[in-house]
PDB file of C-alpha atoms in Angstrom:
ATOM      1  CA  ILE A   1      -9.414 -14.087  -9.093  1.00  0.00           C
ATOM      2  CA  ASP A   2     -10.030 -14.383  -5.380  1.00  0.00           C
ATOM      3  CA  GLU A   3     -13.816 -14.155  -4.903  1.00  0.00           C
ATOM      4  CA  ASP A   4     -13.854 -14.958  -1.185  1.00  0.00           C
ATOM      5  CA  LEU A   5     -15.335 -12.375   1.179  1.00  0.00           C
ATOM      6  CA  TYR A   6     -13.407 -11.329   4.266  1.00  0.00           C
ATOM      7  CA  PHE A   7     -14.111  -9.873   7.676  1.00  0.00           C
ATOM      8  CA  LEU A   8     -11.576  -7.350   8.923  1.00  0.00           C
ATOM      9  CA  GLY A   9     -11.515  -6.676  12.650  1.00  0.00           C
ATOM     10  CA  ILE A  10      -9.428  -3.851  14.104  1.00  0.00           C
ATOM     11  CA  PHE A  11      -8.716  -2.994  17.739  1.00  0.00           C
ATOM     12  CA  SER A  12      -6.989   0.334  18.232  1.00  0.00           C
ATOM     13  CA  LEU A  13      -5.549   1.928  21.375  1.00  0.00           C
ATOM     14  CA  LYS A  14      -4.384   5.542  21.343  1.00  0.00           C
ATOM     15  CA  PRO A  15      -2.476   6.317  24.570  1.00  0.00           C
ATOM     16  CA  HIS A  16      -1.177   9.609  23.140  1.00  0.00           C
ATOM     17  CA  ARG A  17      -2.199  11.837  20.225  1.00  0.00           C
ATOM     18  CA  ASN A  18       1.049  10.919  18.431  1.00  0.00           C
ATOM     19  CA  LEU A  19       0.946   7.168  19.161  1.00  0.00           C
ATOM     20  CA  ASN A  20      -1.552   4.565  17.954  1.00  0.00           C
ATOM     21  CA  LEU A  21      -1.261   0.851  18.781  1.00  0.00           C
ATOM     22  CA  GLU A  22      -3.345  -1.479  16.640  1.00  0.00           C
ATOM     23  CA  TYR A  23      -4.227  -5.151  16.228  1.00  0.00           C
ATOM     24  CA  ALA A  24      -5.974  -6.234  13.013  1.00  0.00           C
ATOM     25  CA  SER A  25      -7.218  -9.620  11.848  1.00  0.00           C
ATOM     26  CA  LYS A  26      -8.473 -10.633   8.387  1.00  0.00           C
ATOM     27  CA  ILE A  27     -10.787 -13.688   8.444  1.00  0.00           C
ATOM     28  CA  SER A  28     -12.215 -15.613   5.493  1.00  0.00           C
ATOM     29  CA  THR A  29     -16.020 -15.689   5.741  1.00  0.00           C
ATOM     30  CA  SER A  30     -16.260 -18.967   3.794  1.00  0.00           C
ATOM     31  CA  SER A  31     -13.701 -21.052   5.710  1.00  0.00           C
ATOM     32  CA  GLY A  32     -13.469 -19.127   8.984  1.00  0.00           C
ATOM     33  CA  SER A  33      -9.676 -19.273   8.807  1.00  0.00           C
ATOM     34  CA  ASN A  34      -7.526 -16.384   9.917  1.00  0.00           C
ATOM     35  CA  ILE A  35      -5.779 -15.096   6.769  1.00  0.00           C
ATOM     36  CA  ARG A  36      -3.659 -12.366   8.373  1.00  0.00           C
ATOM     37  CA  ASP A  37      -2.872 -10.910  11.798  1.00  0.00           C
ATOM     38  CA  SER A  38      -0.974  -7.703  12.353  1.00  0.00           C
ATOM     39  CA  PHE A  39       0.300  -5.764  15.349  1.00  0.00           C
ATOM     40  CA  SER A  40       1.255  -2.165  14.566  1.00  0.00           C
ATOM     41  CA  ALA A  41       2.612   0.956  16.202  1.00  0.00           C
ATOM     42  CA  LYS A  42       1.952   4.230  14.371  1.00  0.00           C
ATOM     43  CA  ILE A  43       3.988   7.228  15.470  1.00  0.00           C
ATOM     44  CA  LYS A  44       3.427  10.819  14.341  1.00  0.00           C
ATOM     45  CA  ASP A  45       6.390  13.148  14.603  1.00  0.00           C
ATOM     46  CA  GLY A  46       4.144  16.143  15.339  1.00  0.00           C
ATOM     47  CA  TYR A  47       5.335  18.008  12.281  1.00  0.00           C
ATOM     48  CA  SER A  48       5.087  16.367   8.883  1.00  0.00           C
ATOM     49  CA  GLY A  49       5.416  12.625   9.155  1.00  0.00           C
ATOM     50  CA  GLU A  50       3.751   9.379  10.165  1.00  0.00           C
ATOM     51  CA  TYR A  51       5.721   6.171  10.684  1.00  0.00           C
ATOM     52  CA  ASN A  52       4.290   2.699  11.104  1.00  0.00           C
ATOM     53  CA  ILE A  53       6.069  -0.469  12.237  1.00  0.00           C
ATOM     54  CA  SER A  54       4.126  -3.742  12.017  1.00  0.00           C
ATOM     55  CA  ARG A  55       4.513  -7.458  12.538  1.00  0.00           C
ATOM     56  CA  LEU A  56       2.452  -9.343   9.936  1.00  0.00           C
ATOM     57  CA  SER A  57       1.484 -13.005  10.209  1.00  0.00           C
ATOM     58  CA  PHE A  58       0.007 -14.679   7.127  1.00  0.00           C
ATOM     59  CA  LEU A  59      -1.717 -18.068   6.860  1.00  0.00           C
ATOM     60  CA  ASN A  60       0.893 -20.746   5.942  1.00  0.00           C
ATOM     61  CA  LYS A  61       3.607 -18.131   5.353  1.00  0.00           C
ATOM     62  CA  PRO A  62       6.456 -16.740   7.437  1.00  0.00           C
ATOM     63  CA  GLN A  63       6.023 -13.637   9.534  1.00  0.00           C
ATOM     64  CA  ASN A  64       7.128 -10.319   8.085  1.00  0.00           C
ATOM     65  CA  LEU A  65       8.103  -7.026   9.629  1.00  0.00           C
ATOM     66  CA  GLN A  66       6.794  -3.968   7.800  1.00  0.00           C
ATOM     67  CA  TYR A  67       7.826  -0.332   7.870  1.00  0.00           C
ATOM     68  CA  THR A  68       5.762   2.406   6.205  1.00  0.00           C
ATOM     69  CA  ALA A  69       6.117   6.175   6.255  1.00  0.00           C
ATOM     70  CA  PHE A  70       4.211   9.199   5.005  1.00  0.00           C
ATOM     71  CA  ASN A  71       5.919  12.595   4.898  1.00  0.00           C
ATOM     72  CA  ASN A  72       4.562  15.980   3.836  1.00  0.00           C
ATOM     73  CA  LEU A  73       7.343  17.631   1.852  1.00  0.00           C
ATOM     74  CA  ASN A  74       5.370  20.890   1.632  1.00  0.00           C
ATOM     75  CA  SER A  75       1.724  21.995   1.652  1.00  0.00           C
ATOM     76  CA  SER A  76       0.956  20.341  -1.703  1.00  0.00           C
ATOM     77  CA  THR A  77       3.410  17.417  -1.968  1.00  0.00           C
ATOM     78  CA  SER A  78       3.791  14.219   0.051  1.00  0.00           C
ATOM     79  CA  LEU A  79       6.056  11.191  -0.162  1.00  0.00           C
ATOM     80  CA  PHE A  80       5.130   7.697   1.013  1.00  0.00           C
ATOM     81  CA  HIS A  81       7.297   4.593   1.133  1.00  0.00           C
ATOM     82  CA  GLY A  82       7.674   1.284   2.876  1.00  0.00           C
ATOM     83  CA  LEU A  83       9.003  -2.233   2.823  1.00  0.00           C
ATOM     84  CA  ARG A  84       8.477  -5.699   4.272  1.00  0.00           C
ATOM     85  CA  TYR A  85      11.298  -7.741   5.724  1.00  0.00           C
ATOM     86  CA  ASN A  86      11.276 -11.512   6.212  1.00  0.00           C
ATOM     87  CA  PRO A  87      13.585 -12.268   9.173  1.00  0.00           C
ATOM     88  CA  ASP A  88      13.744 -16.002   8.317  1.00  0.00           C
ATOM     89  CA  THR A  89      15.097 -15.545   4.788  1.00  0.00           C
ATOM     90  CA  LYS A  90      16.664 -12.109   5.408  1.00  0.00           C
ATOM     91  CA  GLU A  91      14.943 -10.847   2.246  1.00  0.00           C
ATOM     92  CA  ILE A  92      12.761  -7.873   1.379  1.00  0.00           C
ATOM     93  CA  PRO A  93       9.794  -9.495  -0.421  1.00  0.00           C
ATOM     94  CA  TYR A  94       7.900  -6.227  -0.979  1.00  0.00           C
ATOM     95  CA  TRP A  95       8.670  -2.534  -1.211  1.00  0.00           C
ATOM     96  CA  PHE A  96       6.870   0.558  -2.482  1.00  0.00           C
ATOM     97  CA  MET A  97       7.405   4.272  -2.963  1.00  0.00           C
ATOM     98  CA  GLY A  98       5.121   7.032  -4.168  1.00  0.00           C
ATOM     99  CA  LEU A  99       4.575  10.726  -4.523  1.00  0.00           C
ATOM    100  CA  ASP A 100       1.305  12.720  -4.328  1.00  0.00           C
ATOM    101  CA  TRP A 101       0.975  16.362  -5.297  1.00  0.00           C
ATOM    102  CA  THR A 102      -1.739  18.951  -5.895  1.00  0.00           C
ATOM    103  CA  SER A 103      -1.362  21.489  -8.706  1.00  0.00           C
ATOM    104  CA  PRO A 104      -3.317  23.492  -9.764  1.00  0.00           C
ATOM    105  CA  PRO A 105      -5.907  23.526  -6.930  1.00  0.00           C
ATOM    106  CA  GLY A 106      -8.436  20.727  -7.373  1.00  0.00           C
ATOM    107  CA  TRP A 107      -6.107  18.487  -9.380  1.00  0.00           C
ATOM    108  CA  LYS A 108      -4.439  15.603  -7.542  1.00  0.00           C
ATOM    109  CA  TRP A 109      -1.543  13.728  -9.142  1.00  0.00           C
ATOM    110  CA  SER A 110       0.081  10.495  -7.937  1.00  0.00           C
ATOM    111  CA  THR A 111       2.858   8.231  -9.069  1.00  0.00           C
ATOM    112  CA  TYR A 112       3.662   4.947  -7.380  1.00  0.00           C
ATOM    113  CA  VAL A 113       6.157   2.121  -7.862  1.00  0.00           C
ATOM    114  CA  ASN A 114       6.219  -1.261  -6.089  1.00  0.00           C
ATOM    115  CA  ASN A 115       7.791  -4.685  -6.303  1.00  0.00           C
ATOM    116  CA  TYR A 116       6.751  -8.102  -4.969  1.00  0.00           C
ATOM    117  CA  LYS A 117       9.325 -10.891  -4.759  1.00  0.00           C
ATOM    118  CA  ASN A 118       8.548 -14.564  -4.083  1.00  0.00           C
ATOM    119  CA  LEU A 119       5.004 -13.952  -2.911  1.00  0.00           C
ATOM    120  CA  LYS A 120       1.548 -14.624  -4.313  1.00  0.00           C
ATOM    121  CA  LYS A 121       2.383 -12.037  -6.976  1.00  0.00           C
ATOM    122  CA  GLU A 122       5.646 -13.748  -7.990  1.00  0.00           C
ATOM    123  CA  ASN A 123       8.292 -11.179  -8.906  1.00  0.00           C
ATOM    124  CA  HIS A 124       5.771  -8.522  -9.865  1.00  0.00           C
ATOM    125  CA  PHE A 125       7.014  -4.984 -10.528  1.00  0.00           C
ATOM    126  CA  SER A 126       4.560  -2.180 -11.301  1.00  0.00           C
ATOM    127  CA  TRP A 127       4.498   1.542 -11.906  1.00  0.00           C
ATOM    128  CA  LYS A 128       1.249   3.495 -11.585  1.00  0.00           C
ATOM    129  CA  PHE A 129       0.218   7.029 -12.438  1.00  0.00           C
ATOM    130  CA  ARG A 130      -3.060   8.693 -11.446  1.00  0.00           C
ATOM    131  CA  VAL A 131      -4.662  12.096 -11.941  1.00  0.00           C
ATOM    132  CA  GLY A 132      -7.920  13.262 -10.401  1.00  0.00           C
ATOM    133  CA  LEU A 133     -10.102  16.359 -10.457  1.00  0.00           C
ATOM    134  CA  PHE A 134     -12.054  17.387  -7.308  1.00  0.00           C
ATOM    135  CA  ASN A 135     -12.790  13.706  -6.471  1.00  0.00           C
ATOM    136  CA  PHE A 136     -15.312  13.618  -9.336  1.00  0.00           C
ATOM    137  CA  TRP A 137     -13.091  12.233 -12.082  1.00  0.00           C
ATOM    138  CA  THR A 138      -9.997  10.012 -11.913  1.00  0.00           C
ATOM    139  CA  PHE A 139      -7.817   8.500 -14.609  1.00  0.00           C
ATOM    140  CA  SER A 140      -5.087   5.980 -13.787  1.00  0.00           C
ATOM    141  CA  TRP A 141      -2.821   3.705 -15.716  1.00  0.00           C
ATOM    142  CA  SER A 142      -0.201   1.192 -14.724  1.00  0.00           C
ATOM    143  CA  ILE A 143       2.600  -0.777 -16.293  1.00  0.00           C
ATOM    144  CA  ASP A 144       3.172  -4.210 -14.761  1.00  0.00           C
ATOM    145  CA  TYR A 145       6.110  -6.510 -15.378  1.00  0.00           C
ATOM    146  CA  LEU A 146       5.500 -10.069 -14.168  1.00  0.00           C
ATOM    147  CA  SER A 147       7.816 -13.061 -13.798  1.00  0.00           C
ATOM    148  CA  ASP A 148       6.360 -14.597 -16.983  1.00  0.00           C
ATOM    149  CA  GLN A 149       8.398 -11.973 -18.900  1.00  0.00           C
ATOM    150  CA  LYS A 150       5.263 -10.136 -20.037  1.00  0.00           C
ATOM    151  CA  ILE A 151       4.459  -6.464 -19.703  1.00  0.00           C
ATOM    152  CA  TYR A 152       0.866  -5.389 -19.096  1.00  0.00           C
ATOM    153  CA  LEU A 153      -0.613  -1.919 -19.571  1.00  0.00           C
ATOM    154  CA  THR A 154      -3.833  -1.175 -17.687  1.00  0.00           C
ATOM    155  CA  TYR A 155      -5.901   2.005 -17.596  1.00  0.00           C
ATOM    156  CA  LYS A 156      -9.021   2.970 -15.653  1.00  0.00           C
ATOM    157  CA  ILE A 157     -11.370   5.946 -15.661  1.00  0.00           C
ATOM    158  CA  TRP A 158     -13.746   6.766 -12.771  1.00  0.00           C
ATOM    159  CA  ILE A 159     -16.486   9.353 -13.048  1.00  0.00           C
ATOM    160  CA  ILE A 160     -18.624  10.053  -9.985  1.00  0.00           C
ATOM    161  CA  ASP A 161     -22.074  11.611 -10.379  1.00  0.00           C
TER     162      ASP A 161
END
């Protein structure tokens, strides 16, 4: 378990209501080393979607390009997805996709799937499901398949006073 504390600095420039340019840096408070830098451009289509293209630089690792998107399918359902691309190896070391929906009013449902390949989380595939009620109560569970050929089932319950 990583118990180090981090400082996250973000500089954001918004030249237009549908365009946001951002630089972010994650710094370890114990060593002072820069763990991650990112340059991003977030574009809103003005209707139902947000798209983000980033260049990520990690400490002692190759740079990655990342694409993420969030689309409202209708007033109660949204789809989000993304991937990272390593231009040096021509591989996709990480991808994710998810769906959020609200039904009946007050209940929020989510399902999410992702996969890491050849990263800190070696060949880690997971599927998550979450349900919440009015932000007061949330239940989630996930199934994780790791490169050690083991399957893990995790569940969590949050209750807010």
